[in-house]
């Protein structure tokens, strides 16, 4: 029986690795997601599982791993913030992606402020920031899928190049070929 369980576990690990590799082919932006708990505790993580959900009302989705320190804080707070990282945000992203990281230590020397709507930390040099009130929290395997109503949007550096996560590594967007307008296609539906 134990041999069968070992084989099944191995098969699960192979499927998980294949899934991660396949999802890694989908480039995403990189964000800092933060929350301030009712007791004043600040937590933040690096997240690439962030997306817009709706324009009416304005809704944003983020997935938070159960094992992260942010998980219990964001659920207790009922509010969170998202800062979209530029290329220069990679060092901070690496620090906040580590399990057991010290949020305060990671943000030492990084210009930031508290959002007026959430009290959560926002990066001064973010490309964009969003403050959200949690409207739903759905179980999603080893993560919780949070839906947040967007309370505020700011764009401190909209011209800066975004930090991108692709094939399990940080990268940048490629420049459009000469003569092509990068903004010509509207995919908003």
XYZ file of C-alpha atoms in Angstrom:
189
model
C 0.000 0.000 0.000
C 2.774 2.444 0.861
C 4.393 1.882 -2.558
C 1.112 2.797 -4.268
C 0.860 5.980 -2.183
C 4.460 6.897 -3.025
C 3.729 6.373 -6.723
C 0.557 8.476 -6.499
C 2.446 11.230 -4.685
C 5.179 11.169 -7.338
C 2.539 11.449 -10.060
C 1.005 14.451 -8.238
C 4.410 16.135 -8.025
C 5.021 15.569 -11.741
C 1.600 17.062 -12.588
C 2.224 20.038 -10.285
C 5.614 20.687 -11.909
C 4.113 20.434 -15.410
C 1.314 22.802 -14.368
C 3.797 25.325 -12.939
C 5.948 25.112 -16.074
C 2.925 25.577 -18.351
C 1.611 28.537 -16.306
C 5.118 30.007 -16.420
C 4.648 30.464 -20.160
C 2.005 33.080 -19.379
C 3.829 36.341 -18.604
C 2.428 38.372 -15.719
C 3.147 41.596 -13.953
C 4.669 41.570 -10.481
C 3.036 43.292 -7.529
C 3.397 43.897 -3.846
C 0.182 43.050 -1.974
C -0.060 44.470 1.529
C -2.460 44.702 4.440
C -2.466 46.182 7.901
C -4.142 44.003 10.484
C -6.506 45.269 13.183
C -3.595 45.085 15.659
C -1.418 47.307 13.426
C 0.654 44.425 12.022
C 1.886 45.101 8.477
C 2.443 42.230 6.075
C 3.277 42.240 2.375
C 4.047 39.648 -0.272
C 5.123 39.493 -3.867
C 2.226 38.358 -6.047
C 1.697 37.801 -9.734
C -1.793 36.337 -9.362
C -3.541 39.705 -9.621
C -6.084 40.673 -12.259
C -8.946 43.013 -12.967
C -12.390 41.434 -12.621
C -14.970 44.124 -13.364
C -15.313 47.759 -14.400
C -18.786 48.154 -12.864
C -18.233 47.927 -9.986
C -14.424 48.199 -10.037
C -13.187 44.808 -8.795
C -9.711 43.311 -8.513
C -8.702 39.713 -7.751
C -5.639 38.521 -5.862
C -4.687 35.022 -4.685
C -2.957 34.679 -1.306
C -1.298 31.448 -0.180
C -2.588 30.069 3.121
C 0.991 29.618 4.382
C 1.930 33.277 3.863
C 2.036 35.667 6.809
C -0.193 38.020 4.828
C -3.050 35.489 4.712
C -4.426 35.879 8.236
C -3.720 39.632 8.251
C -5.566 40.370 5.001
C -8.562 38.268 6.053
C -8.760 40.017 9.431
C -8.274 43.487 7.933
C -10.901 43.162 5.225
C -8.844 45.614 3.155
C -5.656 45.383 1.149
C -3.482 47.315 -1.263
C -1.632 46.419 -4.453
C 1.465 48.203 -5.797
C 2.493 47.360 -9.379
C 6.291 47.026 -9.551
C 8.570 48.542 -12.154
C 11.823 46.986 -13.357
C 13.622 48.619 -10.439
C 11.360 46.685 -8.021
C 13.028 43.322 -8.565
C 15.223 43.414 -5.419
C 12.195 44.181 -3.238
C 10.140 41.537 -5.012
C 12.806 38.918 -4.304
C 12.844 39.818 -0.582
C 9.069 39.674 -0.253
C 8.843 36.392 -2.168
C 10.876 34.571 0.517
C 8.923 32.546 3.075
C 9.224 33.995 6.547
C 10.488 37.364 5.302
C 10.443 40.426 7.539
C 8.146 42.946 5.839
C 9.453 45.916 7.822
C 13.067 44.948 7.091
C 12.352 44.368 3.398
C 10.813 47.835 3.095
C 13.566 49.623 5.028
C 14.936 52.318 2.748
C 12.140 51.810 0.191
C 9.942 54.933 -0.071
C 6.377 54.031 0.895
C 3.331 55.425 2.637
C 0.039 54.257 4.092
C -2.981 54.304 1.847
C -5.663 56.658 3.166
C -8.475 54.157 2.453
C -6.898 50.957 3.780
C -3.971 51.890 6.010
C -1.992 49.344 3.975
C 1.500 50.072 2.663
C 1.810 51.528 -0.846
C 5.070 52.013 -2.728
C 5.848 55.607 -3.685
C 7.630 54.428 -6.866
C 4.965 51.941 -8.006
C 3.696 52.156 -11.560
C 0.157 52.039 -10.159
C -1.482 51.399 -6.804
C -4.904 50.096 -5.833
C -6.610 50.198 -2.461
C -9.345 47.609 -2.036
C -12.055 46.511 0.374
C -12.497 42.737 0.378
C -15.933 41.800 -0.947
C -15.414 38.037 -1.166
C -12.912 35.380 -0.116
C -13.151 32.044 -1.907
C -11.246 28.850 -1.143
C -8.848 27.960 -3.936
C -6.821 24.911 -2.933
C -3.771 26.102 -1.001
C -4.724 29.748 -1.671
C -7.608 32.073 -0.894
C -8.985 34.001 -3.853
C -9.790 37.519 -2.686
C -12.082 39.830 -4.600
C -11.670 43.469 -3.676
C -13.741 46.493 -4.558
C -11.298 49.147 -5.705
C -11.555 52.187 -3.434
C -8.716 54.204 -4.973
C -6.356 54.067 -7.953
C -3.159 56.069 -8.305
C -0.542 56.017 -11.076
C 2.712 57.427 -9.645
C 4.887 56.254 -12.583
C 2.709 55.172 -15.528
C 5.595 55.695 -17.991
C 7.988 53.308 -16.206
C 8.691 49.828 -17.540
C 6.886 47.041 -15.618
C 8.596 44.126 -13.927
C 7.463 40.907 -15.619
C 7.480 37.282 -14.403
C 7.894 34.728 -17.216
C 9.316 31.185 -17.286
C 9.988 31.351 -13.530
C 12.226 34.410 -13.775
C 12.087 38.180 -13.817
C 12.234 39.884 -17.188
C 11.108 42.999 -19.058
C 8.696 43.584 -21.887
C 10.205 43.554 -25.354
C 10.016 46.790 -27.294
C 7.502 46.726 -30.160
C 9.004 46.362 -33.627
C 9.849 49.667 -35.320
C 6.840 51.346 -36.824
C 4.248 49.445 -34.757
C 2.015 51.181 -32.264
C 2.169 49.128 -29.048
C -1.149 50.565 -27.867
C -3.149 49.862 -31.045
C -5.058 46.833 -29.760
C -7.745 47.195 -27.087
C -8.330 43.864 -25.336
C -10.851 45.215 -22.829
C -13.759 43.760 -24.745
